[in-house]
Coordinates of C-alpha atoms and ligand atoms in Angstrom, one line a residue:
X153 CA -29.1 -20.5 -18.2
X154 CA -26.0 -19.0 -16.8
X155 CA -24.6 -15.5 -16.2
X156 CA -23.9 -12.2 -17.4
X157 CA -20.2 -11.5 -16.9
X158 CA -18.2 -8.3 -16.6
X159 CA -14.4 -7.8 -16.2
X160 CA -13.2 -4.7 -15.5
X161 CA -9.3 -4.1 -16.7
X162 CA -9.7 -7.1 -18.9
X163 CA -6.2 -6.2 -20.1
X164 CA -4.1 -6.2 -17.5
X165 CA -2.5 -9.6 -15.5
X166 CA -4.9 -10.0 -13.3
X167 CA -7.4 -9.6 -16.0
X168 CA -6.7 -11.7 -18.3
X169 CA -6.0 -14.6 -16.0
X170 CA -9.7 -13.7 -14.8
X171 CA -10.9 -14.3 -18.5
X172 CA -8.4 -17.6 -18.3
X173 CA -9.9 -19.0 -15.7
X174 CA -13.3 -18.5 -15.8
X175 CA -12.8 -20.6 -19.3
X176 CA -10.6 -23.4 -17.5
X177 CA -13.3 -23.8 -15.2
X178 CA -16.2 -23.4 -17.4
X179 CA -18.1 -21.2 -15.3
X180 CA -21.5 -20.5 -16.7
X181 CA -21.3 -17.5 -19.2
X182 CA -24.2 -16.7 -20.9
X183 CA -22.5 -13.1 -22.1
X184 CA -19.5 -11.6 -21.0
X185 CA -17.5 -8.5 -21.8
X186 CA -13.7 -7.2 -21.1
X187 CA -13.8 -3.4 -20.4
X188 CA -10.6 -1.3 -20.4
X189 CA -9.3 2.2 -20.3
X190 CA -10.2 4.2 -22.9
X191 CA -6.0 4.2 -24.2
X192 CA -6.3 0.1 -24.2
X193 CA -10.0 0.1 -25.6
X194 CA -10.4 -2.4 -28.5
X195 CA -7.6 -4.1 -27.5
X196 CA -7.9 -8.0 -27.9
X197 CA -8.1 -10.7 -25.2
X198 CA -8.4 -14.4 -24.9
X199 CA -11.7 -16.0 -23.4
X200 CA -11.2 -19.5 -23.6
X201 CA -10.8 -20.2 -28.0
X202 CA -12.9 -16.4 -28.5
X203 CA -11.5 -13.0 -28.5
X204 CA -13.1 -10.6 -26.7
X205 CA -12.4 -6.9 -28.2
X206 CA -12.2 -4.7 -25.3
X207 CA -14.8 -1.7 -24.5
X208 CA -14.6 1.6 -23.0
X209 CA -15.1 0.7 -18.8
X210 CA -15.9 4.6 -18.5
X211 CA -18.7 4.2 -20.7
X212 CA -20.1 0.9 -19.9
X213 CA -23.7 0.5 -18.6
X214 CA -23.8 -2.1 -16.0
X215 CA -27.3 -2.8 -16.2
X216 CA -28.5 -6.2 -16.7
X217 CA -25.4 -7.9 -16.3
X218 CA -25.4 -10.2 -12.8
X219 CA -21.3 -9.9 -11.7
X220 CA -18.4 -7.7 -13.0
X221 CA -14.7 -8.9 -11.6
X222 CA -12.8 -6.2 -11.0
X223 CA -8.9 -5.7 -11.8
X224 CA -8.4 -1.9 -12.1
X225 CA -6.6 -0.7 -9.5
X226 CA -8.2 1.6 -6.5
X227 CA -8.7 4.6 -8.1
X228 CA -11.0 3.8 -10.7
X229 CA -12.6 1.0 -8.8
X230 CA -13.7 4.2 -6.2
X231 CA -15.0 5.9 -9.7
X232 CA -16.6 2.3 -11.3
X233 CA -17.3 -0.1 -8.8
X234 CA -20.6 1.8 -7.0
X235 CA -21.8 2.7 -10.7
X236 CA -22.1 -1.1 -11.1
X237 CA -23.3 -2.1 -8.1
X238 CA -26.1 0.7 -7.7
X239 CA -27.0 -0.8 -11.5
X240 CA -27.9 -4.0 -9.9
X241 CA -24.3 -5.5 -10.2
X242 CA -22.5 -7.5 -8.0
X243 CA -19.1 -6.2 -7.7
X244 CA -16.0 -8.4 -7.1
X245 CA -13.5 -6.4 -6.8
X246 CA -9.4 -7.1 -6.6
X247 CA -8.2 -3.9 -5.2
X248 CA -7.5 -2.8 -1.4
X249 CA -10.0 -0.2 -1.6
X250 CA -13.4 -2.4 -0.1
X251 CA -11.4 -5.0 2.1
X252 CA -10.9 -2.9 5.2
X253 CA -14.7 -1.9 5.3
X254 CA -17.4 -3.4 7.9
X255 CA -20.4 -3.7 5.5
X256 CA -18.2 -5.1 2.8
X257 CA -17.2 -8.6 2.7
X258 CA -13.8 -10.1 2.0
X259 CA -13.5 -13.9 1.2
X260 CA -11.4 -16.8 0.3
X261 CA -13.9 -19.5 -0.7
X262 CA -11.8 -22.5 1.3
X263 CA -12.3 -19.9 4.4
X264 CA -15.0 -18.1 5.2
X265 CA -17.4 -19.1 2.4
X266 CA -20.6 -17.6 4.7
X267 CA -19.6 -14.4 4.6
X268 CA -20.9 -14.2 0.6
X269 CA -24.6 -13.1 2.2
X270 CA -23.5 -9.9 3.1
X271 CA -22.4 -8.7 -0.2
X272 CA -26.2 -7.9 -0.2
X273 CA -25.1 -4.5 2.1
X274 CA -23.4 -2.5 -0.5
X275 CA -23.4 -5.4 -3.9
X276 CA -19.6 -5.5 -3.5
X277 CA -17.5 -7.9 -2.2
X278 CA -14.1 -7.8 -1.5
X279 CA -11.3 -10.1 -3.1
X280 CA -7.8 -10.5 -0.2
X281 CA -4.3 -9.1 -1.4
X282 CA -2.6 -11.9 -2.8
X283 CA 0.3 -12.6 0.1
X284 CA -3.0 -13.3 2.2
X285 CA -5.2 -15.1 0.2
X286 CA -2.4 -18.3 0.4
X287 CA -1.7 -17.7 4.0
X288 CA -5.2 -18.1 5.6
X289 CA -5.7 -21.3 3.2
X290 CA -3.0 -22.7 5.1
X291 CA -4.1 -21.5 8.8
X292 CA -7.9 -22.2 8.5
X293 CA -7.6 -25.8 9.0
X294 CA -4.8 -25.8 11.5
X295 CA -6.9 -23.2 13.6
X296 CA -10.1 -25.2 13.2
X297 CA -8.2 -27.7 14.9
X298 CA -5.1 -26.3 17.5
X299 CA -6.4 -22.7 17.7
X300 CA -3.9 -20.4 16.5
X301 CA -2.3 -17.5 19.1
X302 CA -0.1 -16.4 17.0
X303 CA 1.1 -16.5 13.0
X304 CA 5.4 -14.7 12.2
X305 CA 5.4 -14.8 8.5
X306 CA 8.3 -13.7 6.1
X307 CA 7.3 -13.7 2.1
X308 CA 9.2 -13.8 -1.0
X309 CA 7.0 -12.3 -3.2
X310 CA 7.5 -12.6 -7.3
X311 CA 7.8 -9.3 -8.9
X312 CA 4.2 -10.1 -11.1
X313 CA 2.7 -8.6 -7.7
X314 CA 3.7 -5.4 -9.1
X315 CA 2.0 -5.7 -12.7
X316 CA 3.5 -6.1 -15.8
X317 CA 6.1 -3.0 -15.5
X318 CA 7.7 -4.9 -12.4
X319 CA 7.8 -8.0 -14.7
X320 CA 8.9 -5.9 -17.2
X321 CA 11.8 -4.1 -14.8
X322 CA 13.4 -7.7 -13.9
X323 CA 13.6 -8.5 -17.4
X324 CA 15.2 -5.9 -18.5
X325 CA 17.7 -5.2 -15.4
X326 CA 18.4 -8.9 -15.7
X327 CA 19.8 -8.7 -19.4
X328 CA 21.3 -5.5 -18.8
X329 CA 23.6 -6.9 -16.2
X330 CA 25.1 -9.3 -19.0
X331 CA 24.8 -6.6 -21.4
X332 CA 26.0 -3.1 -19.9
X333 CA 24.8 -1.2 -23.2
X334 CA 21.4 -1.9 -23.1
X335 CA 20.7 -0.6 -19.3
X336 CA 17.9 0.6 -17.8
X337 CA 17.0 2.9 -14.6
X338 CA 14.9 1.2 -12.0
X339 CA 11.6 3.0 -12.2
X340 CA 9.1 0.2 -10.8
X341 CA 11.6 -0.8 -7.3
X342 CA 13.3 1.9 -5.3
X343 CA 16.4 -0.7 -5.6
X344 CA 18.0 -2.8 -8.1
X345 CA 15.4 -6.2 -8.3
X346 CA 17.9 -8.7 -10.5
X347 CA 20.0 -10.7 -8.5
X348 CA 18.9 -8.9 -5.0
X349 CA 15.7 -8.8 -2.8
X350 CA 13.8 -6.0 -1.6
X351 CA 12.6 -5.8 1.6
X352 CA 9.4 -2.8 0.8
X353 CA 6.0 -3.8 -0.8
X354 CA 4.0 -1.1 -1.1
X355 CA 4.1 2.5 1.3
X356 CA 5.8 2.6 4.8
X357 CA 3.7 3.2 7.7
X358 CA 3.8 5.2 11.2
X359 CA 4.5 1.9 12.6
X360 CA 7.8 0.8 10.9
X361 CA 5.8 -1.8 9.1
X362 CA 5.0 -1.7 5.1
X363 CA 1.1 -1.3 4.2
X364 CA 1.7 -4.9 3.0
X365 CA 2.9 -6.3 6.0
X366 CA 0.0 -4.3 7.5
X367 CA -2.2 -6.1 4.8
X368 CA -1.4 -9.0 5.8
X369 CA -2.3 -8.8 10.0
X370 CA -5.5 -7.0 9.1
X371 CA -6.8 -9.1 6.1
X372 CA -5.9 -12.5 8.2
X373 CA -7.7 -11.0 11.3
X374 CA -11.1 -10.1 9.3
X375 CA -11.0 -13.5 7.3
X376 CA -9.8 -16.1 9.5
X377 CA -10.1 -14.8 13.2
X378 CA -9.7 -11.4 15.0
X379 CA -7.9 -12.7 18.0
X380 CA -5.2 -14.2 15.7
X381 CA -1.8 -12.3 16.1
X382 CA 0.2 -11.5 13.2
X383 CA 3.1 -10.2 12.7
X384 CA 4.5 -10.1 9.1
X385 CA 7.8 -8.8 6.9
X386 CA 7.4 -8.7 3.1
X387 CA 10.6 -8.7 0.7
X388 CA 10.3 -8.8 -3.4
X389 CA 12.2 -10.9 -5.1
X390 CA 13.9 -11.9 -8.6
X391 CA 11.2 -14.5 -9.1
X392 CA 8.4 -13.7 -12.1
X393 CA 5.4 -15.2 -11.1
X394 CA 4.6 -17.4 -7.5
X395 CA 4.8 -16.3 -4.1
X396 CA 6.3 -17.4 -1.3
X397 CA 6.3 -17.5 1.7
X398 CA 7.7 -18.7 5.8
X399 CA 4.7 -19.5 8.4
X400 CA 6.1 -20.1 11.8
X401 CA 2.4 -20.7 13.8
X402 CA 2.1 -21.2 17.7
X403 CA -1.1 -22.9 18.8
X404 CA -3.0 -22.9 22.2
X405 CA -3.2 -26.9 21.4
X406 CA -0.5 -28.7 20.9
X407 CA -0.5 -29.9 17.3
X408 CA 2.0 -32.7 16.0
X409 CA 3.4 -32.2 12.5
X410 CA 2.4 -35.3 10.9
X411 CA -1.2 -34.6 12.2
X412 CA -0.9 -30.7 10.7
X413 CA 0.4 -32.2 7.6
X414 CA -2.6 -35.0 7.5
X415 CA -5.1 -32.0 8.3
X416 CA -3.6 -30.1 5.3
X417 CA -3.7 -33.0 2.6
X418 CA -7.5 -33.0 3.7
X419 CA -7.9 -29.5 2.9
X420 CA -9.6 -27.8 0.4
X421 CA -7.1 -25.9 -2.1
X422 CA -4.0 -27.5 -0.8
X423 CA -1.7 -30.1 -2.4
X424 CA 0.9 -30.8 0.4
X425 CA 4.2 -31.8 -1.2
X426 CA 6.7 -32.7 1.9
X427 CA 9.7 -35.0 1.4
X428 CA 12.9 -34.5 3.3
X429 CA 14.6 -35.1 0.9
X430 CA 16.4 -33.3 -2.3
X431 CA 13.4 -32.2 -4.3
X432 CA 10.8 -32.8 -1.7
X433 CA 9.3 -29.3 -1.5
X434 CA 7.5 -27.0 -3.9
X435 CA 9.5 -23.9 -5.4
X436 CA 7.5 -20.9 -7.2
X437 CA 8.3 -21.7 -10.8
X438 CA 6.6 -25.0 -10.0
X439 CA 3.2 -23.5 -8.9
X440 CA 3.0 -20.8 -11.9
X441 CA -0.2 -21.9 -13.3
X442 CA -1.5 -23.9 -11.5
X443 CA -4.7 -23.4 -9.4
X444 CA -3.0 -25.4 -6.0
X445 CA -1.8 -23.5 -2.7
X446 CA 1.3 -25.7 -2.1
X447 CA 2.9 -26.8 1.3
X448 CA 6.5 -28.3 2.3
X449 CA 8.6 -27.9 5.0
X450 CA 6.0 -28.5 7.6
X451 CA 7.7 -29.7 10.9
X452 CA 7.8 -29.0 15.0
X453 CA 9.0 -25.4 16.0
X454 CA 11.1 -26.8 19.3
X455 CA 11.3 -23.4 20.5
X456 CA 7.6 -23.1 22.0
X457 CA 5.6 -25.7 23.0
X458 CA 2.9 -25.5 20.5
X459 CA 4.6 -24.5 17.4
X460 CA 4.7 -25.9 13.9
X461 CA 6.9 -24.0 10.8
X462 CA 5.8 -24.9 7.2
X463 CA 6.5 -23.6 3.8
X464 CA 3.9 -21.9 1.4
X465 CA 3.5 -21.5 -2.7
X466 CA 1.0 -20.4 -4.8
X467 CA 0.6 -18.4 -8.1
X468 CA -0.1 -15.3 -7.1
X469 CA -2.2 -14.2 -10.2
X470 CA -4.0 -17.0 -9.4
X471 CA -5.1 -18.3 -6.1
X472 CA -3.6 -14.9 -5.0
X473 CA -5.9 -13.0 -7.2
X474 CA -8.1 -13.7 -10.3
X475 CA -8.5 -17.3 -9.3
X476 CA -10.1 -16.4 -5.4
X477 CA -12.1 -13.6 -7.6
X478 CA -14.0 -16.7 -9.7
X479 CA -14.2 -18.7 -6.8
X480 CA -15.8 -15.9 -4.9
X481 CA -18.0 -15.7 -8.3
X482 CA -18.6 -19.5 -8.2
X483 CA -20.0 -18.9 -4.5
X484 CA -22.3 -16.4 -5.4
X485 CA -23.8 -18.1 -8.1
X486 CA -24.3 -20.9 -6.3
X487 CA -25.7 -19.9 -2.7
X488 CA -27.3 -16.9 -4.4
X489 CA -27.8 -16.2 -7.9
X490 CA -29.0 -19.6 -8.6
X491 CA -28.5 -19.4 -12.3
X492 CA -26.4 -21.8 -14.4
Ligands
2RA261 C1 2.3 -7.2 -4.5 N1 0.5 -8.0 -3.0 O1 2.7 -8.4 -4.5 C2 1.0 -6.8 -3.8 C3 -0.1 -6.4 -4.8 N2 -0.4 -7.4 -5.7 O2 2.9 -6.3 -5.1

């Protein structure tokens, strides 16, 4: 017997990798269905070899069904999500809007897996932004075993963080710049994206700092460990799917870098690839698909005396989003559900 599965925005990235992955990993379906907007209802999407033939989210009952993922942005996950989970639902949900709250949850599997029995408060848990999700991978084990003081972080972030009109916005500004005829304004990016980086994700803030850098320092602190300082800057890049991104970490133990790199081969979600040499480091159009958080570069910072500098990769559609959302699923199906 397995579960009753909803995904909410079935046809947008984060979506359908959702409806990807829960195939790839063969989670226990017994039903599922894709809900949508009423402009992209009965739309098709791919679930595993079936197509699924999308339904209206506004009127969907969510009665009876055990979990519903959700991709849809804020707005309607304030209108949706407490629809489901006062049905008897348990909400997973992608967007910012839950992460920040007390009674609400928000997990990365590898992490803090024991924070899944508190959904029970409001029957919605919270999925991380997707520049943190592959962060805190990295610094859970290192803290476990150094204690962490303090994390600077600089990402490179593809433009798929931005949904398919920033995909769409590269694209297009990228052949236009061989092709002068065919150009287009930049609507998505407040500056030209092709062949430059952007250093702005999201709103700017009292502070000076981006609500994704902000992200970031909160999300980390609530998942991993409040005392952990972070400080963060986020930049968009010409890159289509993958994030990157620069972890300098300083320890209250000193930590040597073949141990940290031992530690992180041993950790759940990571595949270490560290060479110095040509080559001997992972790049974003190597991780695009692929389920892995990825780690080069990982040596001493001789500036401090506890300090170590390492390199991060991950897809973020996937471990940075719908992947985390099916293994938050997994979790709750396991330690609570107890179906499938
Ligand atoms: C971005 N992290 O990359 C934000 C939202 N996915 O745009």
């Amino acid at each position: 017997m397995g579960y009753r599965v909803v995904i909410a925005g079935a046809t947008g990235n984060v979506g359908r990798e959702m409806l990807n992955i829960l195939a790839e990993r063969h989670f226990p379906v017994d039903e599922i269905v894709a809900l949508a907007s009423r402009k992209s209802m009965g739309s098709e999407v791919s679930f595993g070899d079936k197509t699924l033939k999308t339904k209206d989210l506004d009127a969907f009952d969510f009665t009876g069904w055990d979990m519903a993922l959700f991709a849809v942005g804020s707005e309607a996950t304030k209108k949706y999500a407490p629809k489901a989970a006062k049905a008897g639902c348990v909400v997973i949900d992608n967007s910012s809007l839950y992460r920040y709250d007390a009674d609400i949850p928000l997990i990365v599997p590898e992490v803090n897996p024991q924070a899944i029995h508190d959904y029970s408060k409001k029957n919605i848990i919270a999925n991380p932004n997707c520049s943190t999700a592959q962060m805190v991978v990295a610094l859970k084990p290192l803290h476990d075993r150094a204690t962490i003081k303090r994390v600077v972080v600089s990402t490179y972030q593809s433009v798929s963080g931005a949904g398919k009109d920033g995909m769409d916005e590269l694209w297009d500004q990228t052949k236009s710049i061989y092709n002068p005829t065919d150009d287009k304004p930049a609507t998505k990016f407040t500056k030209q994206i092709a062949f430059n980086v952007i250093p702005h994700i999201d709103v700017f803030m009292d502070s000076g700092d981006t609500k994704e850098e902000w992200k970031m320092v909160v999300e980390t602190k609530k998942i991993v460990d409040p005392k952990i300082k972070v400080t963060a800057t986020c930049v968009r890049v010409p890159v289509f799917v993958g994030h990157a991104e620069s972890i300098n970490i300083e320890f209250e133990d000193h930590l040597d870098e073949n141990e940290a790199r031992d530690i992180l081969r041993e950790s759940p979600g990571i595949m270490v690839i560290d060479k110095r040499e040509d080559g001997g480091y992972v790049t974003p159009v190597e991780c695009a698909g692929d389920f892995a958080t990825f780690i080069s570069r990982i040596r001493q910072d001789s500036t401090i005396d506890n300090g170590i500098n390492l390199w991060c990769v991950s897809d973020n559609l996937r471990k940075g989003a719908a992947l985390n959302a099916v293994q938050i699923a997994e979790l709750l199906g396991r330690e609570v559900l107890k179906k499938g």
